[in-house]
Tab-separated table of C-alpha atoms and ligand atoms in Angstrom:
chain	number	residue	atom	x	y	z
A	24	MET	CA	20.081	59.558	-28.825
A	25	SER	CA	22.287	56.766	-30.295
A	26	GLU	CA	23.751	57.124	-34.085
A	27	GLU	CA	22.701	54.722	-36.140
A	28	TYR	CA	24.254	53.318	-39.364
A	29	HIS	CA	22.832	50.924	-41.861
A	30	TYR	CA	25.359	48.631	-43.980
A	31	ASP	CA	24.933	45.603	-45.780
A	32	LEU	CA	28.250	43.947	-43.708
A	33	VAL	CA	29.378	44.816	-40.371
A	34	VAL	CA	33.003	43.945	-39.558
A	35	VAL	CA	34.419	44.011	-35.934
A	36	GLY	CA	38.364	44.922	-35.815
A	37	GLY	CA	40.421	46.598	-38.291
A	38	GLY	CA	43.338	43.886	-37.920
A	39	PRO	CA	44.393	41.992	-40.754
A	40	ALA	CA	41.715	39.560	-40.782
A	41	GLY	CA	39.153	42.450	-40.515
A	42	SER	CA	40.457	44.639	-43.313
A	43	SER	CA	41.145	41.997	-45.526
A	44	ALA	CA	37.552	40.720	-44.995
A	45	ALA	CA	36.150	44.320	-45.671
A	46	TYR	CA	38.412	44.664	-48.853
A	47	GLU	CA	37.041	41.415	-50.333
A	48	ALA	CA	33.616	42.039	-49.357
A	49	ALA	CA	33.635	45.714	-50.775
A	50	ARG	CA	35.177	44.775	-54.101
A	51	ASN	CA	32.320	42.462	-54.634
A	52	GLY	CA	29.972	45.074	-54.570
A	53	ILE	CA	28.139	45.303	-50.629
A	54	ARG	CA	28.427	47.961	-48.356
A	55	VAL	CA	30.824	47.784	-45.743
A	56	ALA	CA	31.747	49.019	-42.276
A	57	VAL	CA	34.697	48.563	-40.267
A	58	LEU	CA	34.506	49.023	-36.546
A	59	GLU	CA	38.176	49.678	-34.961
A	60	LYS	CA	38.055	50.443	-31.015
A	61	GLU	CA	41.503	52.515	-31.378
A	62	ASN	CA	42.343	55.966	-32.688
A	63	SER	CA	43.862	54.604	-35.579
A	64	ILE	CA	44.594	51.033	-37.508
A	65	ALA	CA	47.525	49.423	-36.074
A	66	GLU	CA	47.859	52.178	-33.534
A	67	THR	CA	48.984	49.194	-30.535
A	68	VAL	CA	51.286	46.960	-32.179
A	69	ARG	CA	50.608	43.226	-30.919
A	70	THR	CA	52.970	41.007	-33.048
A	71	SER	CA	56.387	40.505	-33.753
A	72	GLY	CA	54.982	40.520	-37.599
A	73	VAL	CA	57.408	37.560	-38.876
A	74	THR	CA	55.787	36.118	-41.948
A	75	TRP	CA	56.687	34.419	-45.648
A	76	ILE	CA	57.357	36.212	-48.821
A	77	GLN	CA	55.751	33.683	-50.754
A	78	ASN	CA	52.482	34.915	-49.248
A	79	ILE	CA	53.450	38.551	-48.898
A	80	LYS	CA	53.524	38.352	-52.743
A	81	GLU	CA	50.353	36.562	-52.823
A	82	PHE	CA	49.025	38.853	-51.103
A	83	GLY	CA	50.176	41.901	-53.226
A	84	ILE	CA	52.008	43.753	-49.818
A	85	PRO	CA	54.289	46.181	-51.326
A	86	ASP	CA	58.270	45.779	-50.803
A	87	ASP	CA	58.395	48.518	-48.510
A	88	CYS	CA	56.512	46.814	-45.857
A	89	TYR	CA	59.067	44.619	-44.499
A	90	ASN	CA	62.419	43.261	-44.044
A	91	PRO	CA	64.038	39.565	-46.058
A	92	ILE	CA	65.610	37.118	-43.729
A	93	LYS	CA	67.723	34.462	-45.238
A	94	ASN	CA	69.192	32.763	-42.067
A	95	PHE	CA	67.838	30.854	-39.263
A	96	SER	CA	70.137	30.625	-36.240
A	97	PHE	CA	68.587	28.955	-33.058
A	98	CYS	CA	70.453	28.723	-29.630
A	99	SER	CA	70.113	26.427	-26.768
A	100	PRO	CA	71.590	26.673	-23.511
A	101	ASN	CA	74.638	24.709	-25.096
A	102	ASN	CA	73.940	24.573	-28.640
A	103	GLU	CA	73.990	26.927	-31.262
A	104	VAL	CA	72.704	26.051	-34.984
A	105	THR	CA	72.172	28.494	-38.161
A	106	ILE	CA	70.300	27.158	-41.040
A	107	SER	CA	71.180	29.323	-44.362
A	108	ASP	CA	69.082	29.664	-47.362
A	109	SER	CA	70.495	30.788	-50.665
A	110	VAL	CA	67.645	33.186	-51.174
A	111	PRO	CA	65.368	34.966	-48.604
A	112	ARG	CA	62.048	33.039	-47.719
A	113	ALA	CA	60.988	34.737	-44.365
A	114	ALA	CA	60.080	38.432	-43.362
A	115	VAL	CA	59.798	40.482	-40.504
A	116	LEU	CA	56.973	42.923	-41.158
A	117	ASP	CA	56.759	46.860	-40.358
A	118	VAL	CA	53.586	45.832	-38.944
A	119	ARG	CA	52.511	49.425	-38.925
A	120	LYS	CA	52.620	50.073	-42.519
A	121	THR	CA	51.375	46.774	-43.334
A	122	TYR	CA	48.228	46.549	-41.438
A	123	ARG	CA	47.508	50.291	-42.450
A	124	TRP	CA	48.237	49.210	-46.167
A	125	LEU	CA	45.392	46.713	-45.577
A	126	ALA	CA	43.139	48.688	-44.372
A	127	GLN	CA	43.537	51.136	-46.787
A	128	GLU	CA	43.169	48.340	-49.916
A	129	ALA	CA	39.554	48.240	-47.963
A	130	LYS	CA	39.034	51.787	-48.016
A	131	GLN	CA	39.483	51.880	-51.945
A	132	SER	CA	37.616	49.276	-52.847
A	133	GLY	CA	34.478	51.199	-50.823
A	134	ALA	CA	34.349	49.895	-47.241
A	135	ASP	CA	34.037	52.581	-44.568
A	136	ILE	CA	36.084	52.544	-41.740
A	137	PHE	CA	35.130	53.809	-38.658
A	138	VAL	CA	38.237	54.428	-35.852
A	139	LYS	CA	37.292	54.827	-32.228
A	140	ILE	CA	34.439	52.527	-32.035
A	141	ASN	CA	34.318	50.177	-28.968
A	142	VAL	CA	32.280	47.510	-29.921
A	143	ASN	CA	30.766	45.959	-26.535
A	144	ASN	CA	27.277	44.402	-27.408
A	145	VAL	CA	24.716	42.608	-30.451
A	146	ILE	CA	21.682	43.446	-31.669
A	147	LYS	CA	19.482	40.170	-32.420
A	148	ASP	CA	16.218	39.496	-34.443
A	149	GLU	CA	13.108	37.807	-32.853
A	150	MET	CA	15.238	34.410	-33.639
A	151	GLY	CA	18.325	35.517	-31.918
A	152	ASP	CA	20.239	35.587	-34.908
A	153	ILE	CA	22.716	38.991	-35.051
A	154	ILE	CA	21.449	41.679	-37.289
A	155	GLY	CA	23.993	44.154	-35.872
A	156	VAL	CA	26.466	45.393	-33.006
A	157	SER	CA	26.641	48.605	-30.573
A	158	GLY	CA	29.034	49.954	-28.758
A	159	VAL	CA	30.784	53.471	-27.604
A	160	GLY	CA	31.903	55.896	-30.126
A	161	PRO	CA	33.738	59.387	-29.848
A	162	ASN	CA	30.009	60.877	-29.403
A	163	GLY	CA	28.359	57.934	-27.311
A	164	LYS	CA	26.397	55.251	-27.940
A	165	ILE	CA	26.099	54.257	-31.795
A	166	THR	CA	24.712	51.174	-33.340
A	167	PHE	CA	25.769	49.645	-36.738
A	168	HIS	CA	22.603	47.131	-38.624
A	169	SER	CA	23.693	44.460	-40.796
A	170	LYS	CA	22.466	41.720	-42.713
A	171	ALA	CA	25.787	39.813	-41.595
A	172	VAL	CA	28.527	40.308	-39.167
A	173	ILE	CA	32.145	39.495	-39.383
A	174	ASP	CA	34.284	39.010	-35.761
A	175	ALA	CA	37.298	40.021	-36.833
A	176	SER	CA	38.383	41.481	-33.512
A	177	GLY	CA	41.205	39.031	-32.346
A	178	PHE	CA	41.851	37.489	-29.260
A	179	PRO	CA	38.869	39.138	-27.080
A	180	SER	CA	36.393	37.329	-29.638
A	181	VAL	CA	33.818	40.052	-28.711
A	182	VAL	CA	31.089	39.680	-31.115
A	183	ALA	CA	31.264	35.742	-30.361
A	184	LYS	CA	31.208	35.923	-26.674
A	185	ALA	CA	28.623	38.724	-26.954
A	186	MET	CA	26.256	36.146	-28.600
A	187	GLY	CA	27.273	33.404	-26.322
A	188	PHE	CA	28.714	31.339	-28.764
A	189	ALA	CA	32.671	31.239	-27.138
A	190	THR	CA	34.215	31.870	-23.989
A	191	GLN	CA	37.287	32.972	-23.034
A	192	TRP	CA	40.264	30.980	-24.815
A	193	LYS	CA	41.697	28.456	-22.206
A	194	ARG	CA	45.430	27.805	-23.742
A	195	PHE	CA	47.119	30.783	-25.231
A	196	GLY	CA	50.341	32.425	-25.549
A	197	ALA	CA	51.231	35.225	-23.743
A	198	GLY	CA	54.362	37.520	-25.722
A	199	ALA	CA	55.947	40.279	-24.806
A	200	GLU	CA	58.648	42.486	-27.131
A	201	TYR	CA	60.754	45.429	-27.024
A	202	GLU	CA	61.414	47.170	-30.569
A	203	VAL	CA	65.241	48.538	-30.213
A	204	LYS	CA	67.706	50.051	-31.617
A	205	VAL	CA	71.060	48.295	-31.458
A	206	GLU	CA	74.910	48.601	-31.855
A	207	ASN	CA	75.347	45.212	-33.915
A	208	ILE	CA	72.844	42.844	-36.096
A	209	ASP	CA	73.095	40.879	-39.145
A	210	PRO	CA	69.938	42.256	-40.905
A	211	ASP	CA	69.587	38.746	-42.590
A	212	THR	CA	69.421	36.662	-39.436
A	213	TRP	CA	66.417	36.134	-36.856
A	214	TRP	CA	67.272	34.482	-33.673
A	215	LEU	CA	65.011	31.536	-31.712
A	216	MET	CA	66.324	31.290	-27.970
A	217	VAL	CA	64.877	28.297	-26.547
A	218	GLY	CA	65.207	26.510	-22.863
A	219	GLN	CA	64.019	27.354	-19.583
A	220	GLN	CA	66.108	30.455	-19.081
A	221	TYR	CA	64.753	32.194	-22.158
A	222	SER	CA	61.218	30.973	-22.360
A	223	PRO	CA	59.870	27.456	-19.711
A	224	ALA	CA	56.795	26.953	-22.208
A	225	GLY	CA	57.857	29.147	-25.413
A	226	TYR	CA	60.975	30.858	-26.554
A	227	ALA	CA	62.596	34.394	-27.016
A	228	TRP	CA	63.356	35.599	-30.503
A	229	ILE	CA	65.530	38.452	-32.390
A	230	PHE	CA	63.827	39.749	-35.279
A	231	PRO	CA	65.851	41.987	-37.245
A	232	LEU	CA	63.747	44.890	-39.164
A	233	GLY	CA	66.424	46.549	-40.794
A	234	ASN	CA	68.548	50.026	-40.216
A	235	ASN	CA	69.819	48.121	-36.825
A	236	ILE	CA	66.497	47.989	-35.658
A	237	VAL	CA	65.333	44.709	-33.866
A	238	ARG	CA	62.253	43.047	-32.268
A	239	ILE	CA	63.300	41.108	-29.129
A	240	GLY	CA	60.708	39.134	-27.404
A	241	VAL	CA	59.517	35.988	-24.838
A	242	GLY	CA	56.674	34.048	-25.838
A	243	VAL	CA	54.732	31.957	-22.708
A	244	GLY	CA	52.548	29.332	-23.147
A	245	LYS	CA	49.506	29.590	-20.782
A	246	PRO	CA	48.694	27.547	-18.921
A	247	GLU	CA	51.679	25.840	-18.801
A	248	SER	CA	53.610	28.620	-17.109
A	249	ASN	CA	53.156	31.209	-14.955
A	250	VAL	CA	55.952	33.346	-16.105
A	251	ASP	CA	55.297	36.831	-17.088
A	252	PRO	CA	56.882	37.625	-20.610
A	253	THR	CA	57.238	41.345	-19.407
A	254	GLN	CA	59.425	40.328	-16.654
A	255	ARG	CA	61.508	37.693	-17.994
A	256	LEU	CA	62.397	39.910	-21.405
A	257	LYS	CA	63.658	42.780	-18.955
A	258	GLU	CA	65.661	39.599	-17.173
A	259	LEU	CA	66.987	38.900	-20.063
A	260	MET	CA	67.616	42.319	-21.744
A	261	ASP	CA	69.502	43.112	-18.493
A	262	SER	CA	71.614	39.728	-17.991
A	263	LYS	CA	72.252	40.040	-21.805
A	264	LEU	CA	71.990	36.063	-22.227
A	265	GLY	CA	73.322	34.338	-25.562
A	266	PRO	CA	72.957	36.155	-28.588
A	267	ILE	CA	71.468	39.395	-26.827
A	268	LYS	CA	75.095	40.051	-25.643
A	269	LYS	CA	75.814	40.294	-29.501
A	270	LEU	CA	73.498	43.345	-30.064
A	271	GLY	CA	75.663	45.635	-27.756
A	272	LYS	CA	73.980	48.715	-27.022
A	273	ILE	CA	70.103	48.519	-26.627
A	274	SER	CA	68.214	51.472	-26.637
A	275	PRO	CA	64.269	50.851	-26.384
A	276	ILE	CA	61.840	52.612	-29.214
A	277	GLU	CA	58.641	51.040	-28.415
A	278	PHE	CA	56.901	48.258	-26.351
A	279	HIS	CA	54.842	45.559	-27.949
A	280	TYR	CA	52.278	43.181	-25.520
A	281	GLY	CA	49.965	40.629	-26.900
A	282	LEU	CA	47.976	37.250	-26.518
A	283	ILE	CA	47.493	34.793	-28.910
A	284	PRO	CA	45.005	32.051	-29.086
A	285	ASN	CA	46.310	27.946	-28.843
A	286	ASP	CA	43.285	25.916	-28.319
A	287	GLY	CA	43.944	24.160	-31.927
A	288	LEU	CA	40.576	24.598	-33.919
A	289	SER	CA	37.928	24.270	-31.159
A	290	ARG	CA	35.989	27.086	-32.149
A	291	LYS	CA	32.622	26.668	-34.488
A	292	THR	CA	33.266	29.786	-37.210
A	293	VAL	CA	29.766	30.341	-39.180
A	294	PHE	CA	26.539	30.814	-37.562
A	295	ASN	CA	23.349	32.580	-38.924
A	296	ASN	CA	24.779	35.708	-40.051
A	297	LEU	CA	27.877	35.571	-38.829
A	298	ILE	CA	31.685	34.445	-39.331
A	299	LEU	CA	34.451	34.574	-37.115
A	300	VAL	CA	38.315	35.017	-38.949
A	301	GLY	CA	41.804	35.294	-37.682
A	302	ASP	CA	42.404	35.199	-34.073
A	303	SER	CA	38.947	35.089	-33.280
A	304	ALA	CA	38.454	31.938	-34.867
A	305	GLY	CA	42.005	30.712	-33.356
A	306	GLN	CA	43.322	30.174	-36.952
A	307	ALA	CA	46.994	30.192	-36.006
A	308	ASN	CA	49.927	27.922	-36.490
A	309	PRO	CA	50.797	26.787	-32.911
A	310	LEU	CA	54.407	25.713	-33.513
A	311	VAL	CA	55.759	29.439	-33.681
A	312	LEU	CA	52.238	30.652	-32.561
A	313	GLU	CA	51.938	33.046	-36.118
A	314	GLY	CA	48.794	34.037	-37.596
A	315	ILE	CA	49.055	37.072	-40.053
A	316	ARG	CA	49.120	35.126	-43.271
A	317	TYR	CA	45.729	33.092	-42.140
A	318	ALA	CA	44.200	36.321	-40.730
A	319	ILE	CA	44.784	37.733	-44.290
A	320	LYS	CA	44.220	34.823	-46.696
A	321	PHE	CA	40.687	33.487	-44.734
A	322	GLY	CA	39.627	37.244	-44.120
A	323	ARG	CA	39.331	37.519	-47.829
A	324	ALA	CA	37.440	34.342	-47.801
A	325	ALA	CA	35.022	35.052	-45.384
A	326	GLY	CA	34.615	38.690	-47.145
A	327	LYS	CA	33.995	36.812	-50.424
A	328	VAL	CA	31.439	34.192	-48.851
A	329	ALA	CA	29.585	36.774	-46.740
A	330	SER	CA	29.394	39.127	-49.325
A	331	ASP	CA	28.231	36.315	-52.284
A	332	ALA	CA	25.611	35.139	-49.023
A	333	ILE	CA	24.372	38.792	-48.613
A	334	LYS	CA	23.964	39.297	-52.590
A	335	ALA	CA	22.303	35.837	-52.634
A	336	GLY	CA	19.445	37.218	-49.913
A	337	ASN	CA	20.445	33.997	-47.800
A	338	THR	CA	23.036	34.629	-44.791
A	339	ASP	CA	21.935	31.588	-43.185
A	340	GLU	CA	24.790	29.245	-41.532
A	341	ASN	CA	23.950	26.769	-44.036
A	342	TYR	CA	25.140	29.145	-47.116
A	343	LEU	CA	28.399	30.458	-44.945
A	344	LYS	CA	29.520	26.774	-44.031
A	345	ALA	CA	31.525	27.133	-47.380
A	346	TYR	CA	33.808	29.517	-45.786
A	347	GLU	CA	34.189	27.125	-42.779
A	348	GLU	CA	34.796	23.973	-45.061
A	349	ASN	CA	36.974	25.824	-47.023
A	350	TRP	CA	39.637	26.877	-44.327
A	351	LYS	CA	39.424	23.777	-42.187
A	352	LYS	CA	39.809	21.737	-45.316
A	353	GLU	CA	43.736	23.809	-45.965
A	354	ILE	CA	44.909	24.135	-42.440
A	355	GLU	CA	43.068	21.433	-40.016
A	356	SER	CA	45.861	18.769	-40.231
A	357	LYS	CA	48.481	20.855	-40.401
A	358	ILE	CA	47.565	22.618	-36.975
A	359	ASN	CA	46.708	19.546	-35.840
A	360	SER	CA	50.385	18.224	-36.755
A	361	ALA	CA	51.644	21.325	-35.514
A	362	GLY	CA	50.290	21.117	-31.810
A	363	LYS	CA	51.663	17.241	-31.290
A	364	VAL	CA	55.381	19.041	-32.224
A	365	GLN	CA	54.451	21.723	-29.776
A	366	ASP	CA	53.367	19.454	-27.575
A	367	ARG	CA	56.566	18.005	-27.597
A	368	TRP	CA	58.707	20.914	-27.395
A	369	ILE	CA	56.901	22.517	-24.382
A	370	GLY	CA	58.000	19.251	-22.205
A	371	LEU	CA	61.525	19.793	-23.512
A	372	SER	CA	64.622	20.078	-20.676
A	373	ASP	CA	67.565	22.017	-21.435
A	374	GLU	CA	69.585	18.984	-21.941
A	375	GLU	CA	66.763	18.089	-24.706
A	376	TRP	CA	66.678	20.966	-26.244
A	377	ASP	CA	70.566	21.121	-26.849
A	378	LYS	CA	70.110	17.592	-28.773
A	379	GLU	CA	66.644	18.880	-30.325
A	380	LEU	CA	69.054	21.366	-32.196
A	381	ASP	CA	70.978	18.645	-33.310
A	382	ILE	CA	68.170	17.349	-35.228
A	383	ILE	CA	67.240	20.702	-36.507
A	384	LYS	CA	70.724	21.006	-37.814
A	385	GLU	CA	69.965	18.379	-40.321
A	386	LEU	CA	67.110	19.909	-42.355
A	387	LYS	CA	67.720	21.851	-45.408
A	388	PRO	CA	66.186	25.706	-45.265
A	389	GLU	CA	63.415	24.713	-47.612
A	390	GLU	CA	62.517	21.486	-45.432
A	391	PHE	CA	63.334	23.626	-42.546
A	392	ILE	CA	60.829	26.134	-43.403
A	393	ASP	CA	58.097	23.853	-44.178
A	394	PHE	CA	58.546	22.634	-40.552
A	395	ILE	CA	58.197	25.844	-38.916
A	396	LYS	CA	55.478	26.984	-41.404
A	397	ALA	CA	53.414	23.597	-40.575
A	398	GLU	CA	53.271	22.769	-44.215
A	399	PHE	CA	53.096	18.788	-43.296
A	400	GLY	CA	51.724	17.530	-46.023
A	401	LEU	CA	52.018	13.496	-47.028
A	402	SER	CA	54.221	14.631	-49.915
A	403	ASN	CA	56.291	16.723	-48.010
A	404	MET	CA	56.552	13.887	-45.219
A	405	ILE	CA	57.302	11.327	-47.553
A	406	LYS	CA	60.281	13.133	-49.055
A	407	LEU	CA	61.109	14.449	-45.782
A	408	ALA	CA	61.596	10.751	-44.111
A	409	THR	CA	63.239	9.360	-47.169
A	410	HIS	CA	65.956	12.230	-47.637
A	411	HIS	CA	66.720	11.795	-43.403
A	412	PRO	CA	68.028	8.308	-42.819
A	413	LYS	CA	69.154	9.561	-39.506
A	414	LEU	CA	66.697	8.245	-36.569
A	415	ALA	CA	66.089	11.153	-34.826
A	416	VAL	CA	65.067	13.080	-37.705
A	417	ARG	CA	62.883	10.804	-39.072
A	418	GLN	CA	60.935	10.200	-35.299
A	419	LEU	CA	60.342	13.940	-35.314
A	420	PHE	CA	58.333	13.309	-38.288
A	421	ASN	CA	56.863	10.199	-37.379
A	422	LEU	CA	55.650	12.419	-34.497
A	423	VAL	CA	53.804	14.496	-37.056
A	424	LYS	CA	52.432	11.740	-38.936
A	425	GLY	CA	50.697	10.767	-35.288
A	426	LYS	CA	53.323	7.298	-34.980
A	427	LYS	CA	55.079	6.945	-32.010
B	522	LIG	C1	53.527	38.211	-28.939
B	522	LIG	C2	52.909	38.297	-30.032
B	522	LIG	C3	53.838	37.852	-31.461
B	522	LIG	C4	53.197	37.186	-32.552
B	522	LIG	N1	53.780	36.879	-33.453
B	522	LIG	C5	53.432	36.706	-35.161
B	522	LIG	C6	54.394	36.406	-35.994
B	522	LIG	O1	55.836	37.012	-35.698
B	522	LIG	N2	53.846	35.941	-36.899
B	522	LIG	C7	52.735	35.949	-37.189
B	522	LIG	O2	52.193	35.538	-37.985
B	522	LIG	N3	51.912	36.088	-36.051
B	522	LIG	C8	51.858	36.428	-34.931
B	522	LIG	N4	51.320	36.346	-33.839
B	522	LIG	C9	49.658	36.261	-34.196
B	522	LIG	C10	49.525	37.385	-34.895
B	522	LIG	O3	49.513	38.280	-34.128
B	522	LIG	C11	47.761	37.281	-35.132
B	522	LIG	O4	47.676	35.498	-35.769
B	522	LIG	C12	46.971	38.174	-35.961
B	522	LIG	O5	47.134	39.752	-35.694
B	522	LIG	C13	45.828	38.184	-35.898
B	522	LIG	O6	44.971	39.230	-36.851
B	522	LIG	P1	43.596	39.598	-36.525
B	522	LIG	O7	42.863	40.599	-37.226
B	522	LIG	O8	42.922	38.283	-36.569
B	522	LIG	O9	43.729	39.870	-34.938
B	522	LIG	P2	44.112	41.105	-34.232
B	522	LIG	O10	45.244	41.381	-35.285
B	522	LIG	O11	44.021	41.193	-32.688
B	522	LIG	O12	43.273	42.832	-35.058
B	522	LIG	C14	42.149	42.752	-34.050
B	522	LIG	C15	41.613	43.997	-34.146
B	522	LIG	O13	40.128	44.055	-33.906
B	522	LIG	C16	40.385	45.491	-32.442
B	522	LIG	N5	39.366	45.348	-31.621
B	522	LIG	C17	39.116	44.543	-30.548
B	522	LIG	N6	38.487	44.211	-30.027
B	522	LIG	C18	37.428	45.620	-30.632
B	522	LIG	C19	36.259	46.058	-30.293
B	522	LIG	N7	35.464	45.969	-28.900
B	522	LIG	N8	35.493	46.670	-30.912
B	522	LIG	C20	36.124	47.362	-31.935
B	522	LIG	N9	37.602	46.945	-32.433
B	522	LIG	C21	38.038	45.992	-31.535
B	522	LIG	C22	41.738	45.890	-32.269
B	522	LIG	O14	41.983	46.832	-32.061
B	522	LIG	C23	42.379	45.096	-33.350
B	522	LIG	O15	42.997	46.131	-34.214
B	522	LIG	C24	51.987	36.963	-32.644
B	522	LIG	C25	50.876	37.181	-31.268
B	522	LIG	C26	51.402	37.896	-30.125
B	522	LIG	C27	50.342	37.876	-29.309
């Protein structure tokens, strides 16, 4: 016999998107279940956890969940640049602590969180619309009936795939990372390392967490390169290339591995009774493959629209469209511009990277942050172009605006 539950809203996935959707929906007074396949929230870490202090504050994430960063160092085979800010604006999250805090917020708002539930199928009504999900729980088959479902299952997009609305992402980033204890590190400074030896289609990184702990990782774009990021990471750590050498003795604590979609905003994200959010919707900034702040922000937006729809007794696609319009309006043009810069970066040779760092060096800290965050609004671009008489810098901005 299958265990059966009935909720207004079922959220599949207890990552940042799922917990944030559940938090907002439960706050809006409906019955919400979050289904997470692992033994606990954030049992496996699949991310480097870099985000922005402004967003952290906006979301109310506590200060003890992150290490602040104010210096941004880059190295290419024969160049090195550091952009130093007067105040920290970036952060490296304690991912487990942050994701568990988000889940706790959802729980405190009234959502029920079920762990060890591996969702593998959908329930449909006679029209073919989703009205629940099923999967395997600790006691065997388990079924959740609901008026609406949010697919926040991340890269695998289990619900969208089971409905036949999505297929495997074709273009994506694969990343491998060790969280390690080191002898020497400036806790205020992150490192991004570019060029063929670090990653043929991507970059490597050192992100400090404080207390002499750092995350060293390698990201590789697929299908552009067939390099295995885990193998490349081991090679970099063994050969102590570039700034890795300065870390001194490295003692591994934990290994992380993950995949992130990079297909642009190719997916439709609302259907009758169904919303896709976070990585499941492809909501990631492709420049540096960061998606946590979008997962939280649009998770909350999805939870609000879904719960309003449930309260209004109308969960069809037309009602839920407000969610898609909202998030596309906010990030579509930024993501498209970021994609153009990424395409340029993927094609750079080592010598070209050395020169690109000279361009990056020209940026003021706040300009650099806007750039890396893909905040390519028109007013930002005009400001940047007028502040930078140098031709190379202007060419970079023209690229973002779509000109040759
Ligand atoms: C190597 C790497 C480094 C990254 N670094 C950064 C970074 O520095 N900064 C940044 O902002 N972003 C980064 N990202 C991207 C970021 O991790 C994602 O954009 C973000 O985690 C998306 O959140 P999500 O909730 O949509 O998905 P996820 O965080 O993937 O959460 C999905 C949840 O669903 C659960 N789930 C999956 N399948 C099922 C199922 N069948 N049944 C039940 N539960 C299921 C999973 O266990 C997981 O808990 C990185 C990604 C990778 C791969």
